[in-house]
Amino acid sequence: MHVINVLFAAILAQVVSARQPVPAQQPQKPAEPCALSVPTSIALNIEEVPRVVCDCRITAFSGKVYSRWGQELFATDDAALFPSGLLRTEQLQPGTYMWVIEYTVVVGADAVDRKSTGYINVL
């Protein structure tokens, strides 16, 4: 009798679990078009500094770098000078700095304003 109860409970558990709805999968977030690729580290003695890269055409650019105390250390309106211009800052010390970039890109036929933030390590 005990074996029959255990067998019945096992079959009942399978039936109940088979009837439960399958949880819906979260839709994957599409990749953001025209995302910037910004170097994560640069060295004070590097010969060629990696540059900001974007798959879309940038029509306006404003990049700023801040110290850990929120002081603006470097600013540029030229994407070609970001982050290499940071190395020209007087008395730049190795460490981690926060950057903020506001830029406008052309997506299809539309100009789209974007903002991106991150950190860069100066070695």
PDB file of C-alpha atoms in Angstrom:
ATOM      1  CA  MET A   1       0.000   0.000   0.000  1.00  0.00           C
ATOM      2  CA  HIS A   2       2.852   2.376   0.860  1.00  0.00           C
ATOM      3  CA  VAL A   3       4.513   1.710  -2.526  1.00  0.00           C
ATOM      4  CA  ILE A   4       1.269   2.527  -4.352  1.00  0.00           C
ATOM      5  CA  ASN A   5       0.959   5.871  -2.502  1.00  0.00           C
ATOM      6  CA  VAL A   6       4.550   6.825  -3.364  1.00  0.00           C
ATOM      7  CA  LEU A   7       4.035   5.814  -7.011  1.00  0.00           C
ATOM      8  CA  PHE A   8       0.755   7.764  -7.186  1.00  0.00           C
ATOM      9  CA  ALA A   9       2.434  10.846  -5.673  1.00  0.00           C
ATOM     10  CA  ALA A  10       5.269  10.675  -8.204  1.00  0.00           C
ATOM     11  CA  ILE A  11       2.872  10.391 -11.151  1.00  0.00           C
ATOM     12  CA  LEU A  12       0.710  13.207  -9.793  1.00  0.00           C
ATOM     13  CA  ALA A  13       3.773  15.454  -9.414  1.00  0.00           C
ATOM     14  CA  GLN A  14       4.772  14.833 -13.047  1.00  0.00           C
ATOM     15  CA  VAL A  15       1.260  15.610 -14.302  1.00  0.00           C
ATOM     16  CA  VAL A  16       1.027  18.813 -12.291  1.00  0.00           C
ATOM     17  CA  SER A  17       4.477  20.029 -13.383  1.00  0.00           C
ATOM     18  CA  ALA A  18       3.697  19.224 -17.036  1.00  0.00           C
ATOM     19  CA  ARG A  19       0.556  21.398 -16.908  1.00  0.00           C
ATOM     20  CA  GLN A  20       2.279  24.493 -15.567  1.00  0.00           C
ATOM     21  CA  PRO A  21       2.880  27.151 -18.182  1.00  0.00           C
ATOM     22  CA  VAL A  22       6.379  27.611 -19.461  1.00  0.00           C
ATOM     23  CA  PRO A  23       7.736  30.933 -18.222  1.00  0.00           C
ATOM     24  CA  ALA A  24       8.048  33.473 -21.000  1.00  0.00           C
ATOM     25  CA  GLN A  25      11.608  34.279 -21.961  1.00  0.00           C
ATOM     26  CA  GLN A  26      12.673  37.857 -21.668  1.00  0.00           C
ATOM     27  CA  PRO A  27      13.070  39.406 -25.095  1.00  0.00           C
ATOM     28  CA  GLN A  28      16.662  40.266 -25.803  1.00  0.00           C
ATOM     29  CA  LYS A  29      17.418  43.931 -25.859  1.00  0.00           C
ATOM     30  CA  PRO A  30      18.583  44.904 -29.328  1.00  0.00           C
ATOM     31  CA  ALA A  31      22.102  46.219 -29.615  1.00  0.00           C
ATOM     32  CA  GLU A  32      22.159  49.980 -29.450  1.00  0.00           C
ATOM     33  CA  PRO A  33      23.000  51.452 -32.821  1.00  0.00           C
ATOM     34  CA  CYS A  34      25.909  53.851 -32.973  1.00  0.00           C
ATOM     35  CA  ALA A  35      27.396  53.001 -29.582  1.00  0.00           C
ATOM     36  CA  LEU A  36      30.813  54.472 -28.896  1.00  0.00           C
ATOM     37  CA  SER A  37      33.827  52.334 -28.195  1.00  0.00           C
ATOM     38  CA  VAL A  38      36.108  54.245 -25.831  1.00  0.00           C
ATOM     39  CA  PRO A  39      39.504  52.941 -24.673  1.00  0.00           C
ATOM     40  CA  THR A  40      39.471  51.789 -21.060  1.00  0.00           C
ATOM     41  CA  SER A  41      43.116  52.586 -20.376  1.00  0.00           C
ATOM     42  CA  ILE A  42      45.980  54.660 -21.721  1.00  0.00           C
ATOM     43  CA  ALA A  43      49.591  55.034 -20.653  1.00  0.00           C
ATOM     44  CA  LEU A  44      51.528  58.251 -20.103  1.00  0.00           C
ATOM     45  CA  ASN A  45      54.359  57.029 -22.339  1.00  0.00           C
ATOM     46  CA  ILE A  46      52.280  55.412 -25.103  1.00  0.00           C
ATOM     47  CA  GLU A  47      53.246  56.270 -28.683  1.00  0.00           C
ATOM     48  CA  GLU A  48      49.826  55.882 -30.290  1.00  0.00           C
ATOM     49  CA  VAL A  49      46.725  56.361 -28.165  1.00  0.00           C
ATOM     50  CA  PRO A  50      43.633  54.381 -29.181  1.00  0.00           C
ATOM     51  CA  ARG A  51      40.775  56.596 -30.325  1.00  0.00           C
ATOM     52  CA  VAL A  52      37.036  56.711 -29.883  1.00  0.00           C
ATOM     53  CA  VAL A  53      35.323  54.515 -32.478  1.00  0.00           C
ATOM     54  CA  CYS A  54      31.712  54.661 -33.678  1.00  0.00           C
ATOM     55  CA  ASP A  55      30.019  52.758 -36.508  1.00  0.00           C
ATOM     56  CA  CYS A  56      27.965  55.827 -37.447  1.00  0.00           C
ATOM     57  CA  ARG A  57      28.981  59.258 -38.643  1.00  0.00           C
ATOM     58  CA  ILE A  58      29.441  61.653 -35.715  1.00  0.00           C
ATOM     59  CA  THR A  59      28.236  65.165 -36.505  1.00  0.00           C
ATOM     60  CA  ALA A  60      28.696  66.762 -33.068  1.00  0.00           C
ATOM     61  CA  PHE A  61      30.937  65.729 -30.188  1.00  0.00           C
ATOM     62  CA  SER A  62      31.676  66.963 -26.679  1.00  0.00           C
ATOM     63  CA  GLY A  63      33.953  64.932 -24.433  1.00  0.00           C
ATOM     64  CA  LYS A  64      35.005  65.751 -20.880  1.00  0.00           C
ATOM     65  CA  VAL A  65      37.210  63.972 -18.367  1.00  0.00           C
ATOM     66  CA  TYR A  66      36.833  64.492 -14.616  1.00  0.00           C
ATOM     67  CA  SER A  67      39.043  63.691 -11.638  1.00  0.00           C
ATOM     68  CA  ARG A  68      37.753  61.614  -8.760  1.00  0.00           C
ATOM     69  CA  TRP A  69      36.842  64.880  -7.013  1.00  0.00           C
ATOM     70  CA  GLY A  70      34.689  66.040  -9.924  1.00  0.00           C
ATOM     71  CA  GLN A  71      37.138  68.591 -11.299  1.00  0.00           C
ATOM     72  CA  GLU A  72      37.110  68.913 -15.076  1.00  0.00           C
ATOM     73  CA  LEU A  73      40.606  68.013 -16.301  1.00  0.00           C
ATOM     74  CA  PHE A  74      40.107  67.921 -20.047  1.00  0.00           C
ATOM     75  CA  ALA A  75      37.433  68.906 -22.562  1.00  0.00           C
ATOM     76  CA  THR A  76      37.304  68.690 -26.344  1.00  0.00           C
ATOM     77  CA  ASP A  77      34.833  69.090 -29.172  1.00  0.00           C
ATOM     78  CA  ASP A  78      36.964  66.943 -31.502  1.00  0.00           C
ATOM     79  CA  ALA A  79      36.427  63.175 -31.400  1.00  0.00           C
ATOM     80  CA  ALA A  80      39.916  62.651 -32.864  1.00  0.00           C
ATOM     81  CA  LEU A  81      41.452  64.189 -29.720  1.00  0.00           C
ATOM     82  CA  PHE A  82      39.592  61.978 -27.265  1.00  0.00           C
ATOM     83  CA  PRO A  83      41.217  60.570 -25.102  1.00  0.00           C
ATOM     84  CA  SER A  84      44.709  61.389 -26.471  1.00  0.00           C
ATOM     85  CA  GLY A  85      44.341  65.066 -25.509  1.00  0.00           C
ATOM     86  CA  LEU A  86      44.064  64.000 -21.875  1.00  0.00           C
ATOM     87  CA  LEU A  87      47.751  63.072 -21.942  1.00  0.00           C
ATOM     88  CA  ARG A  88      48.625  66.731 -22.648  1.00  0.00           C
ATOM     89  CA  THR A  89      47.025  67.792 -19.352  1.00  0.00           C
ATOM     90  CA  GLU A  90      49.566  69.324 -17.003  1.00  0.00           C
ATOM     91  CA  GLN A  91      50.493  67.226 -13.996  1.00  0.00           C
ATOM     92  CA  LEU A  92      48.319  64.276 -15.046  1.00  0.00           C
ATOM     93  CA  GLN A  93      48.775  61.491 -12.510  1.00  0.00           C
ATOM     94  CA  PRO A  94      48.177  57.753 -12.990  1.00  0.00           C
ATOM     95  CA  GLY A  95      44.725  56.798 -11.774  1.00  0.00           C
ATOM     96  CA  THR A  96      41.109  56.336 -12.766  1.00  0.00           C
ATOM     97  CA  TYR A  97      39.154  59.170 -14.323  1.00  0.00           C
ATOM     98  CA  MET A  98      35.503  59.491 -15.323  1.00  0.00           C
ATOM     99  CA  TRP A  99      34.543  60.638 -18.796  1.00  0.00           C
ATOM    100  CA  VAL A 100      31.269  61.990 -20.176  1.00  0.00           C
ATOM    101  CA  ILE A 101      30.629  62.176 -23.902  1.00  0.00           C
ATOM    102  CA  GLU A 102      27.637  63.804 -25.563  1.00  0.00           C
ATOM    103  CA  TYR A 103      27.475  63.248 -29.287  1.00  0.00           C
ATOM    104  CA  THR A 104      25.146  63.409 -32.268  1.00  0.00           C
ATOM    105  CA  VAL A 105      25.148  60.649 -34.868  1.00  0.00           C
ATOM    106  CA  VAL A 106      23.316  60.088 -38.104  1.00  0.00           C
ATOM    107  CA  VAL A 107      21.098  56.991 -37.931  1.00  0.00           C
ATOM    108  CA  GLY A 108      19.495  56.400 -41.293  1.00  0.00           C
ATOM    109  CA  ALA A 109      18.409  59.912 -42.247  1.00  0.00           C
ATOM    110  CA  ASP A 110      17.907  61.165 -38.686  1.00  0.00           C
ATOM    111  CA  ALA A 111      20.316  62.939 -36.352  1.00  0.00           C
ATOM    112  CA  VAL A 112      20.179  61.311 -32.913  1.00  0.00           C
ATOM    113  CA  ASP A 113      21.642  62.791 -29.706  1.00  0.00           C
ATOM    114  CA  ARG A 114      23.412  60.331 -27.423  1.00  0.00           C
ATOM    115  CA  LYS A 115      25.223  60.472 -24.093  1.00  0.00           C
ATOM    116  CA  SER A 116      27.717  57.969 -22.793  1.00  0.00           C
ATOM    117  CA  THR A 117      29.771  57.759 -19.591  1.00  0.00           C
ATOM    118  CA  GLY A 118      32.561  55.541 -18.364  1.00  0.00           C
ATOM    119  CA  TYR A 119      35.978  55.343 -16.775  1.00  0.00           C
ATOM    120  CA  ILE A 120      39.486  55.451 -18.165  1.00  0.00           C
ATOM    121  CA  ASN A 121      42.617  54.292 -16.379  1.00  0.00           C
ATOM    122  CA  VAL A 122      45.795  56.286 -16.873  1.00  0.00           C
ATOM    123  CA  LEU A 123      48.792  54.037 -16.337  1.00  0.00           C
TER     124      LEU A 123
END
